[in-house]
Short mmCIF file of C-alpha atoms and ligand atoms in Angstrom, two decimals:
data_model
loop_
_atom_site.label_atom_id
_atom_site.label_comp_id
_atom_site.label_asym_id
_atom_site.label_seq_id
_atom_site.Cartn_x
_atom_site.Cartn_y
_atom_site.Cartn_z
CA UNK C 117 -12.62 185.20 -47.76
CA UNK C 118 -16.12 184.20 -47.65
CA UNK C 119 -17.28 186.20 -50.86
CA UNK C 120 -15.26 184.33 -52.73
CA UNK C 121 -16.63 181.23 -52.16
CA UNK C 122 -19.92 182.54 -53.96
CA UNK C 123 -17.97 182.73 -57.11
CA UNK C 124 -15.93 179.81 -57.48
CA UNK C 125 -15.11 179.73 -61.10
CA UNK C 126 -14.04 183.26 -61.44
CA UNK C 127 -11.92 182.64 -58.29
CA UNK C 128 -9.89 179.46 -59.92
CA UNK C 129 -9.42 180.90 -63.25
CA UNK C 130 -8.24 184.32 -61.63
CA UNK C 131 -5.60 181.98 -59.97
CA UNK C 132 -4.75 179.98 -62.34
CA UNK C 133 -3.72 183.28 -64.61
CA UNK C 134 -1.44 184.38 -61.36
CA UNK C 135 1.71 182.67 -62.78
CA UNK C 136 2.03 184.14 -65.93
CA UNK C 137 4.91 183.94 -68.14
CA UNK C 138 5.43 187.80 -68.08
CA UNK C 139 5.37 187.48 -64.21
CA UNK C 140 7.93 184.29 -64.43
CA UNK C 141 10.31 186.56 -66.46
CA UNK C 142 9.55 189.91 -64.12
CA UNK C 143 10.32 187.76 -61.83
CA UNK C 144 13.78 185.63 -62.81
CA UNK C 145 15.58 188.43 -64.09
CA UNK C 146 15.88 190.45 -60.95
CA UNK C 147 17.62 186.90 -59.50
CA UNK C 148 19.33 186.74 -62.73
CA UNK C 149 21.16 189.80 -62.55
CA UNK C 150 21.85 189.89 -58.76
CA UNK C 151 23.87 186.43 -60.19
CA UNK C 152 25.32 188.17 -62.58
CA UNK C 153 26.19 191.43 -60.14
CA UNK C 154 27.75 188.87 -57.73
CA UNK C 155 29.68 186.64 -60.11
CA UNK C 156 31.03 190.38 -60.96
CA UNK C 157 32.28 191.20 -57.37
CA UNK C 158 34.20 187.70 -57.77
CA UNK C 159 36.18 189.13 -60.66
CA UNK C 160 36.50 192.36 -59.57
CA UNK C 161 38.58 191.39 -56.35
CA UNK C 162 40.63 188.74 -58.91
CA UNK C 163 41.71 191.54 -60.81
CA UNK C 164 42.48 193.49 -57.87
CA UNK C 165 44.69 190.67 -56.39
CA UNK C 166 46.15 190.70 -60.16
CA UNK C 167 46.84 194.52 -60.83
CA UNK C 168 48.28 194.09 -56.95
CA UNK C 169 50.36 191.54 -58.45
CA UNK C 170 51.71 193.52 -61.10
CA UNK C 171 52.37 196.23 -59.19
CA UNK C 172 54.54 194.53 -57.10
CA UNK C 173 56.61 193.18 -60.25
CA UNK C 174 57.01 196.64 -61.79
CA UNK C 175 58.24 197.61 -58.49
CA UNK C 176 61.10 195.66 -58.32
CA UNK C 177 64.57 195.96 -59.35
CA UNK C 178 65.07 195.99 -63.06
CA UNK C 179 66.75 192.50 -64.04
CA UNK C 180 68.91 191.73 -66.59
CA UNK C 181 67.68 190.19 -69.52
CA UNK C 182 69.00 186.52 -69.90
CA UNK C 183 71.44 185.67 -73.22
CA UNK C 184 68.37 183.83 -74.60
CA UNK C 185 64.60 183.95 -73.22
CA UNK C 186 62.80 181.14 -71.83
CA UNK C 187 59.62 181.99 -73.48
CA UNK C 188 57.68 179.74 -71.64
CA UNK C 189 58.62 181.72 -68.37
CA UNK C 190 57.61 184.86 -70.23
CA UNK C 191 53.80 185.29 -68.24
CA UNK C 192 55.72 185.25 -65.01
CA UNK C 193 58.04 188.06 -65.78
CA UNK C 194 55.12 189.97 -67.32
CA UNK C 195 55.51 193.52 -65.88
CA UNK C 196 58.82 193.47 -64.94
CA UNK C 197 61.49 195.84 -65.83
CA UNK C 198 64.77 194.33 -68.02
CA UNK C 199 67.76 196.15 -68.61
CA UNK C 200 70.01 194.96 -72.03
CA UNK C 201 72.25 196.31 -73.90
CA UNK C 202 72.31 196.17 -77.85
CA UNK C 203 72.30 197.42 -81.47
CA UNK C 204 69.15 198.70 -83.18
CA UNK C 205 68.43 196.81 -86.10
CA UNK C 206 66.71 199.40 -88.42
CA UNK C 207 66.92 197.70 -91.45
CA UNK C 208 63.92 195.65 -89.52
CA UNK C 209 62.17 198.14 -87.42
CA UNK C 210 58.20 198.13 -88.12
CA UNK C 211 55.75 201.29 -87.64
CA UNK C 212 52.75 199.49 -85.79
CA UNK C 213 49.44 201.32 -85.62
CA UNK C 214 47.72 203.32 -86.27
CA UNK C 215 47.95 204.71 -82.56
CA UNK C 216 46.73 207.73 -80.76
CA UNK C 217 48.35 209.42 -78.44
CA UNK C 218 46.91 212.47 -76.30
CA UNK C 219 44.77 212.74 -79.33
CA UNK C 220 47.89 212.50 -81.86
CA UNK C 221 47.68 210.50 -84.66
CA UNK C 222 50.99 208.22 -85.24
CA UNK C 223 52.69 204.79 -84.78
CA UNK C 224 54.74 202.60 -82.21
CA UNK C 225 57.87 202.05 -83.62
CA UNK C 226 59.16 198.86 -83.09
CA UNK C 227 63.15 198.01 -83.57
CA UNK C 228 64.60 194.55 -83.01
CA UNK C 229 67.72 194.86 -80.98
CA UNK C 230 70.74 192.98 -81.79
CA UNK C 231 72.18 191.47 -78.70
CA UNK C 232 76.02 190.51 -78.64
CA UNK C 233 76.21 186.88 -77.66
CA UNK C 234 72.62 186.76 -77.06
CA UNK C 235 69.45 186.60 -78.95
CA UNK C 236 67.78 189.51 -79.99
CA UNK C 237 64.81 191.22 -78.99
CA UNK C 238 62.34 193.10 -80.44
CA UNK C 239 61.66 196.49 -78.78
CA UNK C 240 58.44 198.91 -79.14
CA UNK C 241 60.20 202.06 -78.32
CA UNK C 242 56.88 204.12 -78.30
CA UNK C 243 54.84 206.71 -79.86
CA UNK C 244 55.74 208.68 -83.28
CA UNK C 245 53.67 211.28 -84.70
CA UNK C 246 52.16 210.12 -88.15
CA UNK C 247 54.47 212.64 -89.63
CA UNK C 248 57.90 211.82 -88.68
CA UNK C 249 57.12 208.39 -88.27
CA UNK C 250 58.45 207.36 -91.93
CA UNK C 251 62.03 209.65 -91.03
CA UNK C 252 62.19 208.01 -87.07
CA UNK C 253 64.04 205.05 -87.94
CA UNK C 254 67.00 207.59 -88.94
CA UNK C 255 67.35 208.61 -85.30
CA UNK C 256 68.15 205.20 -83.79
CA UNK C 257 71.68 205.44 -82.58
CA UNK C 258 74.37 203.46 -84.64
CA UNK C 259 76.41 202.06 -81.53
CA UNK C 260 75.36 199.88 -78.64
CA UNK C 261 72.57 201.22 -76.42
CA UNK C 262 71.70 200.11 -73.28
CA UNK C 263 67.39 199.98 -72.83
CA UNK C 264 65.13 199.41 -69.85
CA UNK C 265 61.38 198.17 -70.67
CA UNK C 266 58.71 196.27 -69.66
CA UNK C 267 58.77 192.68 -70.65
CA UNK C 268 54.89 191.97 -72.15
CA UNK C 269 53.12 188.76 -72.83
CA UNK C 270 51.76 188.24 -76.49
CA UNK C 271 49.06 190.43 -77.47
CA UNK C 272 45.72 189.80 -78.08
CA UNK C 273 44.01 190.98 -81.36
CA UNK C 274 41.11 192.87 -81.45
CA UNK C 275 37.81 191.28 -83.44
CA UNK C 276 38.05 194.63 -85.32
CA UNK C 277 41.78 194.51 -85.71
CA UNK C 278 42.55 194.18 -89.71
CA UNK C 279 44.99 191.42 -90.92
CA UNK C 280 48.71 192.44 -90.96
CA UNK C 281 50.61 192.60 -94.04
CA UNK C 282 54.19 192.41 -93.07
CA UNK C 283 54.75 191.84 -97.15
CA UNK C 284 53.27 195.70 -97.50
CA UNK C 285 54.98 196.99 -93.86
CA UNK C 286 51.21 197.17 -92.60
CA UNK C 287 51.27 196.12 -88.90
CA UNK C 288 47.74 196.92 -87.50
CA UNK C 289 48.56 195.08 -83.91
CA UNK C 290 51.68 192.83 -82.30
CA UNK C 291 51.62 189.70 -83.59
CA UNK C 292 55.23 188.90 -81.89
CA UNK C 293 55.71 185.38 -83.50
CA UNK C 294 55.18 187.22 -87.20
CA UNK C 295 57.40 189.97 -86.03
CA UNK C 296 60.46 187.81 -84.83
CA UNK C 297 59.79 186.11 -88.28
CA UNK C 298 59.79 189.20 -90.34
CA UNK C 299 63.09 190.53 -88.36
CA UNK C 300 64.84 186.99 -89.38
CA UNK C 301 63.66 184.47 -87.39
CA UNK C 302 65.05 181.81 -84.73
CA UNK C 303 67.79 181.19 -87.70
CA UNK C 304 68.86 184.60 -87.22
CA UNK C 305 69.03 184.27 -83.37
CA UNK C 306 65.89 186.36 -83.05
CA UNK C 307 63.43 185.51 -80.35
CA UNK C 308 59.93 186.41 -80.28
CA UNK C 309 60.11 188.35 -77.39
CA UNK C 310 58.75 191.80 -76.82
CA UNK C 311 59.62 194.69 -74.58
CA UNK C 312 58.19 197.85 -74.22
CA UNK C 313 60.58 200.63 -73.56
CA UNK C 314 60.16 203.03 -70.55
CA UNK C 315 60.16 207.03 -70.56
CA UNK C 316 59.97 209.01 -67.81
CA UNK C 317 60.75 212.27 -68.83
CA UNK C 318 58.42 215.20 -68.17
CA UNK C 319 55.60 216.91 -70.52
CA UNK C 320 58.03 219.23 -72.29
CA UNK C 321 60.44 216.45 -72.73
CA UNK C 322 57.82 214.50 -74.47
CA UNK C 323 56.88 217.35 -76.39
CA UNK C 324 60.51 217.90 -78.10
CA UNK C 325 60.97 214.03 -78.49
CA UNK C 326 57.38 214.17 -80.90
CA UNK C 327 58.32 217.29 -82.64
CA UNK C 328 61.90 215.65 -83.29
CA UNK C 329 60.46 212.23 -84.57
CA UNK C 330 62.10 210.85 -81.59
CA UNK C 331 59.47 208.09 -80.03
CA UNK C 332 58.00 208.40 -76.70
CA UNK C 333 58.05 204.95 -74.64
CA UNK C 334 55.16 203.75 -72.06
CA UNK C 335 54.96 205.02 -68.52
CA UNK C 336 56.17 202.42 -66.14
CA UNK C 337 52.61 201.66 -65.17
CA UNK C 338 50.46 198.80 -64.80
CA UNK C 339 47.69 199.63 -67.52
CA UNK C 340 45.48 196.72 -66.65
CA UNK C 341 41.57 197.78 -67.40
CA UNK C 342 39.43 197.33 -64.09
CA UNK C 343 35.86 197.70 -65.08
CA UNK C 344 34.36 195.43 -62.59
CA UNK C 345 33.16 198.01 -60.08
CA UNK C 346 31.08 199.60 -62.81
CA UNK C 347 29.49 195.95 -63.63
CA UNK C 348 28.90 195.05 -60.51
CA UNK C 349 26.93 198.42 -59.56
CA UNK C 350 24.84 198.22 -62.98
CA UNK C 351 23.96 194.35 -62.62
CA UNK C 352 22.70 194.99 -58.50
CA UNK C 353 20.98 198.55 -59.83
CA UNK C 354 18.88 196.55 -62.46
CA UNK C 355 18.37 193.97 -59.94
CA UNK C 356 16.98 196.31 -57.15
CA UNK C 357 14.69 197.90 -60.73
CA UNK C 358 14.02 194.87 -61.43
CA UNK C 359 12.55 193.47 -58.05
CA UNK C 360 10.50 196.64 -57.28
CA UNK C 361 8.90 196.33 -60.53
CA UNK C 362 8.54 193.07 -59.54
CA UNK C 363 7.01 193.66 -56.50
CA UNK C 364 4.49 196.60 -57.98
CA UNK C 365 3.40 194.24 -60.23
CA UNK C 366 2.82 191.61 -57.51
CA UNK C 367 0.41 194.12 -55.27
CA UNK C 368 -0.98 195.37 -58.86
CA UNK C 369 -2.09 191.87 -59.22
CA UNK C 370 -3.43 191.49 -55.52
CA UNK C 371 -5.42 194.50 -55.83
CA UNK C 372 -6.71 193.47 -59.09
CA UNK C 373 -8.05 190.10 -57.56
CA UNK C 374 -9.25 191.30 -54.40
CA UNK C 375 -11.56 193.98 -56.18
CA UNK C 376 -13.04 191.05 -58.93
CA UNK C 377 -15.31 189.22 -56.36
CA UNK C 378 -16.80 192.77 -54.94
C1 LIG D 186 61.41 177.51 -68.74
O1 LIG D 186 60.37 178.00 -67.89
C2 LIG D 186 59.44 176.99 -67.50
C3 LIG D 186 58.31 177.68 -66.74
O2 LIG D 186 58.77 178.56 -65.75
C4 LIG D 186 60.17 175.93 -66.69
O3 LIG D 186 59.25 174.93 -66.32
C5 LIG D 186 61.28 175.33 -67.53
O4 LIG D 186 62.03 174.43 -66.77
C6 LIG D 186 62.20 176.43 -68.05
N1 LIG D 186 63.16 175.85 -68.99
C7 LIG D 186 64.46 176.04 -68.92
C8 LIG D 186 65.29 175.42 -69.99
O5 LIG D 186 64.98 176.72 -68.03
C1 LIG D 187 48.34 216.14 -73.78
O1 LIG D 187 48.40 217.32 -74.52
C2 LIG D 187 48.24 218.50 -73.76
C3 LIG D 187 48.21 219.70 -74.68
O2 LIG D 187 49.11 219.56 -75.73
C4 LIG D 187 49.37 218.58 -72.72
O3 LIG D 187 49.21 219.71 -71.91
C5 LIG D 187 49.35 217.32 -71.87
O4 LIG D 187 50.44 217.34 -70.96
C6 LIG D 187 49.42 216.09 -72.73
N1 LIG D 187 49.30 214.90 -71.90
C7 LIG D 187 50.12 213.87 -72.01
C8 LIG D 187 49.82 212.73 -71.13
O5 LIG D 187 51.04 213.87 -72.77
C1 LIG D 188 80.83 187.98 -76.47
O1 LIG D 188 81.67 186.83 -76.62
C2 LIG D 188 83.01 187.14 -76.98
C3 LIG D 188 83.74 185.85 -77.21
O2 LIG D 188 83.35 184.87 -76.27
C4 LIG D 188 83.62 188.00 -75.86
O3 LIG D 188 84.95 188.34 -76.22
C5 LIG D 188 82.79 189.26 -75.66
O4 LIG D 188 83.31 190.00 -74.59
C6 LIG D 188 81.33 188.90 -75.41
N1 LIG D 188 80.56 190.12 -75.36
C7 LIG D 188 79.72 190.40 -74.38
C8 LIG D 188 78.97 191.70 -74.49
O5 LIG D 188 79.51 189.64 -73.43
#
């Protein structure tokens, strides 16, 4: 451009103020998130391979629960169904919650089960409405019972999740090691080993079980949270924002400079 060249200094320092930190940072973050909307695809198809995975465990035959547990095998069997046979043990049996249900207020009720010649168990047999919950324990059966359930990994604790205080029967989440503990303990032949009971009755089924005090197991489904697909579209929509801001701001600029020397 020839005009230019009659203004030199207002042409360098109009070029020197093209790189801008505001324009660095209009410009990084639409790269940013683009890494951070592809990073997301990679997880999302890892936990689709995984809930795949789980699926395929639930849908296999139920097994029989070994005499004692290896625990260390325990994340393998996650998800799989176990069939044993026991005695409830309501002497120990723990209301864990608060939990909602369906917009119910109430408890899990969790019952270690006394295994003949094998360890025992502990057992969250499901949901109890907050008022039955402190009468439920009187409906476990006396003799043996035979239960099917899902075997689970240890929990994880929510950062918002209060302190237990087995002392005070206050069990806010499922710390299994404190709960094998509080039922006896490895010197009582109890393992830390959880299993979540199955229902699959129908609605009015469920129904009559809350109104009886009578708890309501877990659906024999994988409940694994997949929120990947809503990541990855929000990190490559900010992206796309991103660069056409980018981009208006770019042509803003161009404009601006190619009307200064006129
Ligand atoms: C327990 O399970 C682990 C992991 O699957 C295995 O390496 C180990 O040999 C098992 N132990 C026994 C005593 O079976
Ligand atoms: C939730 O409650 C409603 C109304 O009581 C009932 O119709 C529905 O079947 C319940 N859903 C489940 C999953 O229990
Ligand atoms: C437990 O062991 C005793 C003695 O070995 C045996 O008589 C009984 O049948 C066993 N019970 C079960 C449920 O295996």
């Amino acid at each position: 451009m020839e005009s230019t060249a009659s203004t030199p200094p207002a042409y360098t320092t109009k070029r020197e103020r093209w790189i801008t930190p505001t324009m660095v940072l209009v410009g990084i973050i639409p790269i940013f998130t683009f890494a951070l909307g592809t990073w997301q695809v990679k997880r999302l198809k890892w936990k689709v391979a995984l809930i795949d995975e789980l699926e395929e465990k639930l849908h296999r035959e139920p097994m029989t629960l070994p005499k004692r547990v290896n625990l260390s095998a325990i994340p393998d069997f996650a998800y799989r169904k176990v069939m044993f046979k026991g005695r409830w043990d309501p002497e120990h049996a723990v209301l864990l919650g608060p939990r909602v249900r369906n917009g119910t207020n109430g408890y899990h009720l969790v019952v270690p089960l006394v295994r003949e010649n094998g360890s025992t168990v502990l057992v969250d047999r499901g949901f109890v409405t907050k008022e039955l919950a402190d009468s439920c324990k009187k409906h476990l059966e006396s003799g043996e019972v035979q239960v099917l359930g899902m075997l689970r990994t240890s929990h994880v604790r929510n950062t918002f999740t209060p302190d237990n205080h087995p002392e005070k029967g206050e069990w806010y989440w499922a710390d299994v090691d404190a709960m094998a503990e509080h039922a006896g303990g490895e010197k009582a032949g109890v393992q830390p080993v959880y299993i979540e009971e199955i229902f699959e009755g129908h609605a009015g089924e469920i129904s009559s079980r809350l109104s009886r005090g009578i708890p309501v197991g877990r659906a024999p489904i994988v409940d694994v949270r997949n929120s990947h697909a809503s990541y990855v579209a929000t990190w490559y929509a900010l992206s796309a924002f991103t660069s056409v801001m980018f981009i208006r701001l770019l042509m803003k600029q161009r404009q601006a400079r190619m009307r200064v020397p006129r």
